[in-house]
XYZ file of C-alpha atoms in Angstrom:
339
model
C -16.657 15.607 -6.735
C -16.233 16.775 -10.309
C -17.339 15.424 -13.643
C -14.764 17.412 -15.631
C -11.415 15.914 -16.531
C -8.029 17.482 -17.099
C -5.485 15.909 -19.429
C -1.712 16.232 -19.043
C 0.808 16.707 -21.840
C 1.269 12.919 -21.902
C -2.419 12.429 -22.720
C -3.185 10.983 -19.280
C -6.023 12.215 -17.114
C -4.920 14.483 -14.261
C -6.603 14.443 -10.864
C -6.357 17.953 -9.363
C -6.710 17.938 -5.593
C -7.406 14.195 -5.470
C -7.882 12.834 -1.964
C -6.153 9.547 -1.170
C -9.608 8.315 -0.147
C -10.447 8.216 -3.840
C -8.196 5.205 -4.310
C -7.543 3.789 -0.838
C -8.622 0.216 -0.268
C -11.215 0.164 2.556
C -9.255 -2.550 4.364
C -6.227 -0.226 4.330
C -8.085 2.564 6.146
C -9.617 0.114 8.585
C -6.311 -1.600 9.321
C -4.692 1.790 9.915
C -7.504 2.776 12.265
C -7.022 -0.492 14.142
C -3.267 0.068 14.235
C -3.731 3.488 15.828
C -5.833 1.830 18.513
C -3.119 -0.678 19.495
C -2.147 -0.009 23.151
C 1.053 2.011 23.279
C 1.145 2.750 19.540
C 0.855 6.539 19.846
C 3.578 6.679 22.481
C 5.886 4.423 20.460
C 5.360 6.585 17.348
C 6.212 9.703 19.332
C 9.290 8.100 20.906
C 10.602 6.604 17.677
C 10.168 9.934 15.891
C 12.259 11.612 18.549
C 15.015 8.988 18.538
C 15.923 9.364 14.881
C 16.817 12.284 12.683
C 15.155 12.396 9.289
C 17.893 14.772 8.189
C 20.340 11.947 8.835
C 18.373 9.576 6.629
C 18.310 12.102 3.801
C 22.035 12.684 4.215
C 22.643 8.929 3.965
C 20.623 8.837 0.748
C 22.640 11.763 -0.619
C 25.916 10.066 0.317
C 25.156 6.516 -0.829
C 22.667 6.687 -3.724
C 22.077 8.578 -6.977
C 19.624 11.471 -6.703
C 17.454 11.518 -9.805
C 17.390 14.805 -11.717
C 17.623 16.319 -15.210
C 21.257 15.180 -15.558
C 21.049 11.933 -13.539
C 18.581 9.276 -14.688
C 16.674 11.911 -16.722
C 14.089 9.333 -17.846
C 13.236 8.594 -14.208
C 13.140 12.319 -13.483
C 10.554 12.749 -16.248
C 8.430 9.912 -14.818
C 8.781 11.430 -11.342
C 7.383 14.765 -12.496
C 4.655 13.199 -14.634
C 3.394 11.040 -11.760
C 3.411 14.027 -9.396
C 1.450 16.028 -11.976
C -1.200 13.323 -12.386
C -1.707 12.955 -8.617
C -1.300 16.707 -8.017
C 1.488 16.080 -5.510
C 3.458 19.196 -4.586
C 6.298 19.474 -3.815
C 7.543 16.692 -6.074
C 9.287 14.116 -3.841
C 12.968 13.477 -4.373
C 13.834 10.124 -5.933
C 17.042 8.147 -5.330
C 18.460 5.007 -6.943
C 20.508 2.768 -4.648
C 22.700 -0.185 -5.588
C 20.933 -3.325 -4.401
C 20.382 -6.749 -6.033
C 16.902 -7.026 -4.490
C 13.922 -5.532 -6.297
C 12.629 -2.885 -3.900
C 10.952 0.505 -3.879
C 9.985 2.508 -0.818
C 8.856 5.904 0.408
C 10.649 7.096 3.533
C 10.657 10.132 5.759
C 8.359 11.918 8.179
C 8.458 15.607 7.245
C 9.904 15.491 3.716
C 9.263 11.986 2.363
C 11.442 10.753 -0.492
C 11.407 7.686 -2.734
C 14.125 5.064 -3.022
C 14.378 2.580 -5.905
C 16.979 -0.164 -6.088
C 19.063 -0.755 -9.204
C 17.465 -4.198 -9.501
C 14.041 -2.562 -9.740
C 15.213 -0.035 -12.353
C 16.834 -2.765 -14.432
C 13.854 -5.133 -14.218
C 11.015 -2.784 -15.156
C 10.238 -1.220 -18.515
C 9.264 2.452 -18.706
C 5.574 1.930 -17.945
C 6.434 -0.492 -15.183
C 8.628 2.164 -13.587
C 5.804 4.682 -13.974
C 3.558 2.263 -12.075
C 6.183 1.745 -9.336
C 6.909 5.476 -8.895
C 3.173 6.258 -8.877
C 2.699 3.531 -6.260
C 5.291 5.159 -3.990
C 3.761 8.598 -4.509
C 0.477 7.059 -3.410
C 2.168 6.131 -0.135
C 3.305 9.727 0.307
C -0.077 11.225 -0.571
C -1.784 8.867 1.881
C 0.687 9.678 4.644
C 1.931 6.083 4.685
C 5.601 7.098 4.632
C 5.369 8.026 8.325
C 4.257 4.532 9.339
C 6.547 2.797 6.850
C 9.482 4.669 8.363
C 8.315 3.659 11.816
C 8.086 -0.003 10.721
C 11.659 0.005 9.427
C 12.958 1.742 12.540
C 11.187 -0.701 14.837
C 12.586 -3.643 12.902
C 16.069 -2.212 13.464
C 15.349 -1.710 17.162
C 13.865 -5.168 17.613
C 17.221 -6.898 17.351
C 18.773 -4.769 20.092
C 15.752 -4.848 22.423
C 14.484 -8.389 21.949
C 16.535 -9.710 24.873
C 14.090 -7.909 27.178
C 10.932 -10.095 27.403
C 8.545 -7.155 27.901
C 10.118 -5.202 25.065
C 10.014 -8.232 22.784
C 6.308 -8.827 23.381
C 5.382 -5.173 23.052
C 7.361 -4.732 19.847
C 5.966 -7.946 18.390
C 2.378 -6.774 18.884
C 3.021 -3.403 17.242
C 5.098 -4.913 14.432
C 2.355 -7.458 13.698
C -0.200 -4.647 13.491
C 2.116 -2.581 11.282
C 2.691 -5.495 8.917
C -1.035 -6.230 8.636
C -1.730 -2.594 7.851
C 1.132 -2.295 5.354
C -0.072 -5.309 3.366
C -3.402 -3.511 2.934
C -1.678 -0.181 2.209
C 0.135 -1.832 -0.702
C -3.235 -2.630 -2.294
C -4.201 1.053 -2.032
C -0.998 2.284 -3.581
C -1.157 -0.199 -6.438
C -4.317 1.728 -7.318
C -2.396 5.020 -7.169
C 0.220 3.506 -9.476
C -2.510 2.486 -11.903
C -3.972 6.004 -11.833
C -0.545 7.383 -12.790
C -0.143 5.094 -15.792
C -3.814 4.408 -16.585
C -2.752 1.167 -18.270
C -3.901 -2.008 -16.440
C -1.753 -4.155 -18.757
C 1.429 -2.318 -17.735
C 0.535 -2.759 -14.060
C -0.085 -6.458 -14.669
C 3.313 -6.827 -16.401
C 4.963 -5.233 -13.365
C 3.256 -7.712 -11.042
C 4.248 -10.619 -13.297
C 7.871 -9.485 -13.102
C 7.653 -9.225 -9.308
C 6.213 -12.742 -9.190
C 9.151 -14.174 -11.148
C 8.267 -13.720 -14.781
C 11.585 -13.210 -16.582
C 9.686 -12.355 -19.766
C 6.031 -11.281 -19.295
C 5.287 -12.071 -22.956
C 5.877 -15.758 -22.174
C 3.375 -15.777 -19.300
C -0.250 -16.619 -20.057
C -2.353 -13.932 -18.368
C -5.409 -16.127 -17.811
C -3.317 -18.880 -16.241
C -1.457 -16.350 -14.085
C -4.669 -14.871 -12.672
C -6.099 -18.376 -12.266
C -3.337 -18.995 -9.725
C -4.866 -16.309 -7.512
C -8.280 -17.951 -7.762
C -6.783 -21.308 -6.766
C -4.937 -19.752 -3.827
C -8.073 -18.021 -2.558
C -10.322 -21.084 -3.012
C -8.420 -23.723 -1.013
C -10.817 -26.033 0.818
C -8.412 -27.726 3.236
C -7.973 -26.264 6.730
C -4.306 -27.294 6.647
C -3.712 -25.041 3.652
C -5.473 -22.212 5.481
C -3.106 -22.528 8.420
C -0.088 -22.580 6.104
C -1.306 -19.387 4.454
C -1.730 -17.705 7.834
C 1.717 -18.812 9.020
C 3.541 -17.541 5.935
C 1.706 -14.230 5.659
C 1.902 -13.208 9.324
C 5.324 -11.555 9.121
C 5.115 -10.289 5.550
C 4.938 -6.537 4.900
C 3.769 -6.996 1.292
C 0.842 -8.941 -0.135
C 1.609 -11.961 -2.308
C 2.395 -10.904 -5.881
C -0.118 -13.078 -7.722
C -2.993 -12.301 -5.344
C -2.044 -8.642 -5.396
C -2.153 -8.580 -9.206
C -5.640 -10.091 -9.247
C -6.860 -7.533 -6.690
C -5.688 -4.614 -8.826
C -7.138 -6.033 -12.039
C -10.523 -6.347 -10.331
C -10.379 -2.677 -9.356
C -9.275 -1.720 -12.882
C -12.472 -3.369 -14.173
C -14.688 -1.678 -11.582
C -17.077 1.260 -11.762
C -15.030 2.981 -9.030
C -11.955 3.157 -11.277
C -13.946 4.431 -14.242
C -15.573 7.077 -12.050
C -12.177 8.417 -10.943
C -10.994 8.587 -14.560
C -14.178 10.521 -15.374
C -13.302 13.127 -12.733
C -15.756 11.871 -10.116
C -13.560 11.549 -7.047
C -13.201 12.898 -3.534
C -10.947 15.936 -3.193
C -8.570 16.863 -0.389
C -10.439 20.079 0.284
C -13.507 18.008 1.150
C -11.685 15.740 3.602
C -12.818 16.401 7.141
C -10.369 15.978 10.032
C -10.811 12.538 11.581
C -11.713 12.655 15.255
C -12.346 8.923 15.261
C -12.098 6.082 12.765
C -15.606 4.634 12.996
C -16.348 5.073 9.293
C -12.991 3.596 8.307
C -13.582 0.560 10.500
C -17.073 0.098 9.052
C -15.692 0.281 5.505
C -13.008 -2.250 6.353
C -15.554 -4.556 7.970
C -17.708 -4.431 4.836
C -14.661 -5.155 2.656
C -13.659 -8.146 4.760
C -17.269 -9.358 4.853
C -17.483 -9.308 1.060
C -14.173 -11.149 0.668
C -15.239 -13.718 3.280
C -18.533 -14.287 1.500
C -16.810 -15.115 -1.788
C -14.005 -17.229 -0.300
C -13.993 -21.018 -0.207
C -11.204 -21.037 2.390
C -12.529 -22.987 5.421
C -10.547 -20.907 7.926
C -11.833 -17.704 6.387
C -15.384 -19.019 6.564
C -14.896 -19.948 10.217
C -13.595 -16.465 11.006
C -16.515 -15.037 9.068
C -19.066 -16.976 11.123
C -17.377 -16.127 14.424
C -16.896 -12.518 13.357
C -20.536 -12.260 12.319
C -21.699 -13.472 15.716
C -19.353 -11.112 17.545
C -20.195 -8.103 15.387
C -23.904 -8.819 15.755
C -23.612 -8.833 19.521
C -21.419 -5.736 19.459
C -23.955 -3.986 17.252
C -26.728 -4.629 19.753
C -24.600 -3.262 22.590
C -23.622 -0.193 20.541
C -27.258 0.480 19.608
C -28.251 0.282 23.241
C -25.728 2.881 24.354
C -25.954 5.137 21.294
C -29.743 5.289 21.360
C -30.112 4.057 17.723
């Protein structure tokens, strides 16, 4: 922890040695811990890593996309270096722009992660929106998410060729479901990293409005936009709850409106202000994780708080059942741990 702050040439606060735990959403860490515990996950990760060559992926990026640099997309190159400076990310990841009509951004790679933006994303976002997006992807790299994101994409490609085998289909489905659940939570973490890079909650909100379908953010009423998230989270009909579950199950990204509201809440929190003031966990203080008990506890607390404030009947049911189960589990754990 430090109470001193460093300021970059752009006037933004820098975060020397910042640990990803300073901005990670607790549900992200817990979901990742759960993912690692899925039967067969470690073996699948090892196998998938061996089946594909990262060098090949980088070569494909070199051959089919524009590598950002001082003479190619220089404005993006400047944002790339500024975001890396703020998050103290070294070496600075390579950034590519690929022709694609879909708005996408991703961090890929296992040993040398790189960032890919689509032309649709570059054309849609203003400068501060692009700073938010690039900072978001650097958050993925700093958190080590690129490894699992790459695995998710590779498994999706394999699923089509292996799904004819019943055992393979079921095994892949379980791991893919766990990966998708984790990645939705990881996106919430990296939105925070994007905000730390720009340090402008309004710019982050404009980016989310654009992702949600706002052709012109100035014509969108902010209060009404965020009210949509409140309405979505406060449904009181079990049928709506089941629809929400059905649509979200296979999604790798959280819903844009809900995601925007989540980030704005963090931007208004004491946690965000503390990081800006230089009070954050540093990488040098991170201890190697031998288990994920603390991460699971943090995630459980996060889910408990969201359940407590939700009017969703299905969420409340899960909360009651989960409370009973966790209470019983706690008694068993105390008995064996001697607490």
